[in-house]
PDB file of C-alpha atoms in Angstrom:
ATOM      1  CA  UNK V  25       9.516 -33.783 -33.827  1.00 47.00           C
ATOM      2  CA  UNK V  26       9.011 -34.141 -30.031  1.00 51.00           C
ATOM      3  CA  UNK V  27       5.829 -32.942 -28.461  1.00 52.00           C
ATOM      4  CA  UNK V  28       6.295 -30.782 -25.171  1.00 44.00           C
ATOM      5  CA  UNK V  29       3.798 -30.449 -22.505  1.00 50.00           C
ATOM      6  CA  UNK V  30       2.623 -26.852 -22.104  1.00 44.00           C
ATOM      7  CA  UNK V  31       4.124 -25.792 -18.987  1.00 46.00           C
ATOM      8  CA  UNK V  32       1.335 -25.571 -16.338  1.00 52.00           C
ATOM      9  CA  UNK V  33       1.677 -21.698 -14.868  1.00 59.00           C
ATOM     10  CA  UNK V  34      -1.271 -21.834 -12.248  1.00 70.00           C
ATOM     11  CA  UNK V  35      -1.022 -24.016  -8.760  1.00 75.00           C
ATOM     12  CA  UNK V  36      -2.390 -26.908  -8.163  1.00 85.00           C
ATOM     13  CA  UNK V  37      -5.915 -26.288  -5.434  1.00 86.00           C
ATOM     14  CA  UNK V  38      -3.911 -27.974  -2.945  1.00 90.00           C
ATOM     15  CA  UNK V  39      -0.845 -25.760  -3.436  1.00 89.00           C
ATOM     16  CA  UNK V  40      -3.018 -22.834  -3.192  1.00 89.00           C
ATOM     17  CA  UNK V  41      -4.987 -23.817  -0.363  1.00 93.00           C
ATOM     18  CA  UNK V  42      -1.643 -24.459   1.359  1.00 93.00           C
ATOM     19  CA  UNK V  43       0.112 -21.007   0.463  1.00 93.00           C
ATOM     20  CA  UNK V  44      -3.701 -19.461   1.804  1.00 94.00           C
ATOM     21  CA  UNK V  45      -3.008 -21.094   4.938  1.00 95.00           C
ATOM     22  CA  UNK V  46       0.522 -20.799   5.631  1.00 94.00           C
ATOM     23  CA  UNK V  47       0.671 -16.655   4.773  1.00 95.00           C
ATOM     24  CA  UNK V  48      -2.349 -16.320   7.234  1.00 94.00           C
ATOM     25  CA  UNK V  49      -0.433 -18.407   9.897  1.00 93.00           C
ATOM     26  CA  UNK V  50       2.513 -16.370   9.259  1.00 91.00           C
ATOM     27  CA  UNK V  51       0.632 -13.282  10.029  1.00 92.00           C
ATOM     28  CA  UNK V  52      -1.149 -14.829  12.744  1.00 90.00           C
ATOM     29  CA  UNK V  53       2.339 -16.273  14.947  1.00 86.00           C
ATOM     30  CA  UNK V  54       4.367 -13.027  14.216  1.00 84.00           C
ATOM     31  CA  UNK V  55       1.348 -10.981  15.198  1.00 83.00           C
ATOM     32  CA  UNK V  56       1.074  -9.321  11.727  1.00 88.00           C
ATOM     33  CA  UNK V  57      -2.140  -7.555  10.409  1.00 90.00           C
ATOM     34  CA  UNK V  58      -3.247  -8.240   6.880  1.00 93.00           C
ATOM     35  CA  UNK V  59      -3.275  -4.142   6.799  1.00 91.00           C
ATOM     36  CA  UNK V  60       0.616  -3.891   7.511  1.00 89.00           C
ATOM     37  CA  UNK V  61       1.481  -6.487   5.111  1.00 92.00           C
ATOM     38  CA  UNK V  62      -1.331  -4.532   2.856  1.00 93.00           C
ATOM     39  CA  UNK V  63       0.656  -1.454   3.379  1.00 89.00           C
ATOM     40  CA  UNK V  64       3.957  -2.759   2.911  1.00 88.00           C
ATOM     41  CA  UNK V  65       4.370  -4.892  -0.164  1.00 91.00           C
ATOM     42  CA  UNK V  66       1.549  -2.948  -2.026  1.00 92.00           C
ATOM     43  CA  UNK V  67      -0.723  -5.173  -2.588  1.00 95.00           C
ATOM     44  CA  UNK V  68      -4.306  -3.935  -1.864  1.00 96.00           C
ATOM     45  CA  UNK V  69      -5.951  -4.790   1.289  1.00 95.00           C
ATOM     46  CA  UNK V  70      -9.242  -5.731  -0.497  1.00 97.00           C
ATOM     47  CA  UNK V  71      -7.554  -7.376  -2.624  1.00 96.00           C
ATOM     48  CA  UNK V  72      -5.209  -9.205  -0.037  1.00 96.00           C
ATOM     49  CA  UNK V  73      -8.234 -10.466   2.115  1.00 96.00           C
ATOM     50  CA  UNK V  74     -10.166 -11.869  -1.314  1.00 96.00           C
ATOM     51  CA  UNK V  75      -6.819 -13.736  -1.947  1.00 95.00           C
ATOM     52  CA  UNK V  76      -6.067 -14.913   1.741  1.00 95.00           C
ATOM     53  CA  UNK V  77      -9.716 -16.279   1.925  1.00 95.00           C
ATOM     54  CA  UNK V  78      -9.339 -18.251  -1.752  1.00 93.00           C
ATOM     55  CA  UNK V  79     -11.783 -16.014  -3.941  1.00 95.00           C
ATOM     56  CA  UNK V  80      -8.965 -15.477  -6.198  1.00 93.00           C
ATOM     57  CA  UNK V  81      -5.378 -16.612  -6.964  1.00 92.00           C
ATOM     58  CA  UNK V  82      -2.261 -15.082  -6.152  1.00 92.00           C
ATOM     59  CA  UNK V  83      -0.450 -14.171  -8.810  1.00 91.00           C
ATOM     60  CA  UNK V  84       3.721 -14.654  -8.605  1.00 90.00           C
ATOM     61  CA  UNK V  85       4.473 -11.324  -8.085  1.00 92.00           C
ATOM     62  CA  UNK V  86       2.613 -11.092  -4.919  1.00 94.00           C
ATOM     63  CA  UNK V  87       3.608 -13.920  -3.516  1.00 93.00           C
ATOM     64  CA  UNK V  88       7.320 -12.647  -3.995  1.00 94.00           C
ATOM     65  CA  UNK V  89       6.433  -9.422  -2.674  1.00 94.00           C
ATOM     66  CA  UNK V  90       5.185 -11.132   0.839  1.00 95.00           C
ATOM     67  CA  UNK V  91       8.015 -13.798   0.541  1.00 94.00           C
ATOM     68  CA  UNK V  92      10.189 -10.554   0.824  1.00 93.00           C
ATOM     69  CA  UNK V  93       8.454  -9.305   3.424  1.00 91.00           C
ATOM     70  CA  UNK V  94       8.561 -12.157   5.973  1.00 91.00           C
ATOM     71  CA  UNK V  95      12.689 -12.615   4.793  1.00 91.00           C
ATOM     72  CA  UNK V  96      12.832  -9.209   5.499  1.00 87.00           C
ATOM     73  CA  UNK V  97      11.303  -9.598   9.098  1.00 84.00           C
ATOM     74  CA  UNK V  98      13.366 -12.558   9.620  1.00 84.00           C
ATOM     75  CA  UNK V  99      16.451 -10.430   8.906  1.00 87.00           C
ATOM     76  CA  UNK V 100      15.509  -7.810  11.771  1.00 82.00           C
ATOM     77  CA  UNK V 101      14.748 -10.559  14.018  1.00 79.00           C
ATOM     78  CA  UNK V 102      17.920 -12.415  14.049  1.00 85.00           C
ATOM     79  CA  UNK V 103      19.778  -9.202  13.808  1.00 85.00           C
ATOM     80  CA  UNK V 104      17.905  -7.679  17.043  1.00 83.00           C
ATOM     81  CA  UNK V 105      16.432  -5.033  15.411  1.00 78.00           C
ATOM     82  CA  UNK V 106      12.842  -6.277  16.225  1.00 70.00           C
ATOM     83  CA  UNK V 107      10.911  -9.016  18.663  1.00 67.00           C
ATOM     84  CA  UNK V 108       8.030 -11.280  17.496  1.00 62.00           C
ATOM     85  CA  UNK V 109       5.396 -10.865  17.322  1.00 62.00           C
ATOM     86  CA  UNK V 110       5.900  -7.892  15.794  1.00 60.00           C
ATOM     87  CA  UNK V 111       2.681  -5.227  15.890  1.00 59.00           C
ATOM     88  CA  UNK V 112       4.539  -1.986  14.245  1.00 60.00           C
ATOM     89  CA  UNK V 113       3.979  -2.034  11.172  1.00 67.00           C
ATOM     90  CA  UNK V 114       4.421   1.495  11.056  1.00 59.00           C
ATOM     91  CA  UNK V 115       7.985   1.523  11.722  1.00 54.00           C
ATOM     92  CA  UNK V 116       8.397  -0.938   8.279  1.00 56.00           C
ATOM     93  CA  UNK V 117       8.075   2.110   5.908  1.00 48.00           C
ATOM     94  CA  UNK V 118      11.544   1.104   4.893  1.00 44.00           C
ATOM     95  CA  UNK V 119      10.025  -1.700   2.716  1.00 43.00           C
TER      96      UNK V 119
END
């Protein structure tokens, strides 16, 4: 009988360092706070800024949560509906 690898189910410190970096650039060029994307895809801020800085992982579910939320706000921007940078995140209570 074959043997199978286990499937590996965290990332690799590079991948993580670059998903780190690329959500804070995100928020940085659109003019996002890590409060509004806090507020909006649930995650806790506290627990947003330990994962942004690289004291802990991300698990998959938040980093579909804040790949929904930068879709979304791609959506509204080629639609017209916003401009970016975008710095009202209190009109995204649709989310």
């Amino acid at each position: 009988m074959p043997k199978y690898k286990k499937s590996k189910t965290e990332l690799s410190e590079k991948t993580s360092k670059n998903l780190r970096s690329s959500i804070n650039n995100l928020l940085l060029e659109r003019g996002i706070s890590k409060t509004c994307l806090s507020a909006t895809t649930g995650i806790e801020l506290s627990t947003l800024s330990r994962k942004i800085s690289g004291k802990n992982e991300f698990t998959i579910s938040e980093l579909i949560e804040i790949a929904i939320f930068f879709m979304f706000l791609l959506i509204l921007y080629v639609k017209g509906i916003i401009f970016l940078p975008y710095h009202h995140c209190n009109h995204l209570h649709i989310l």
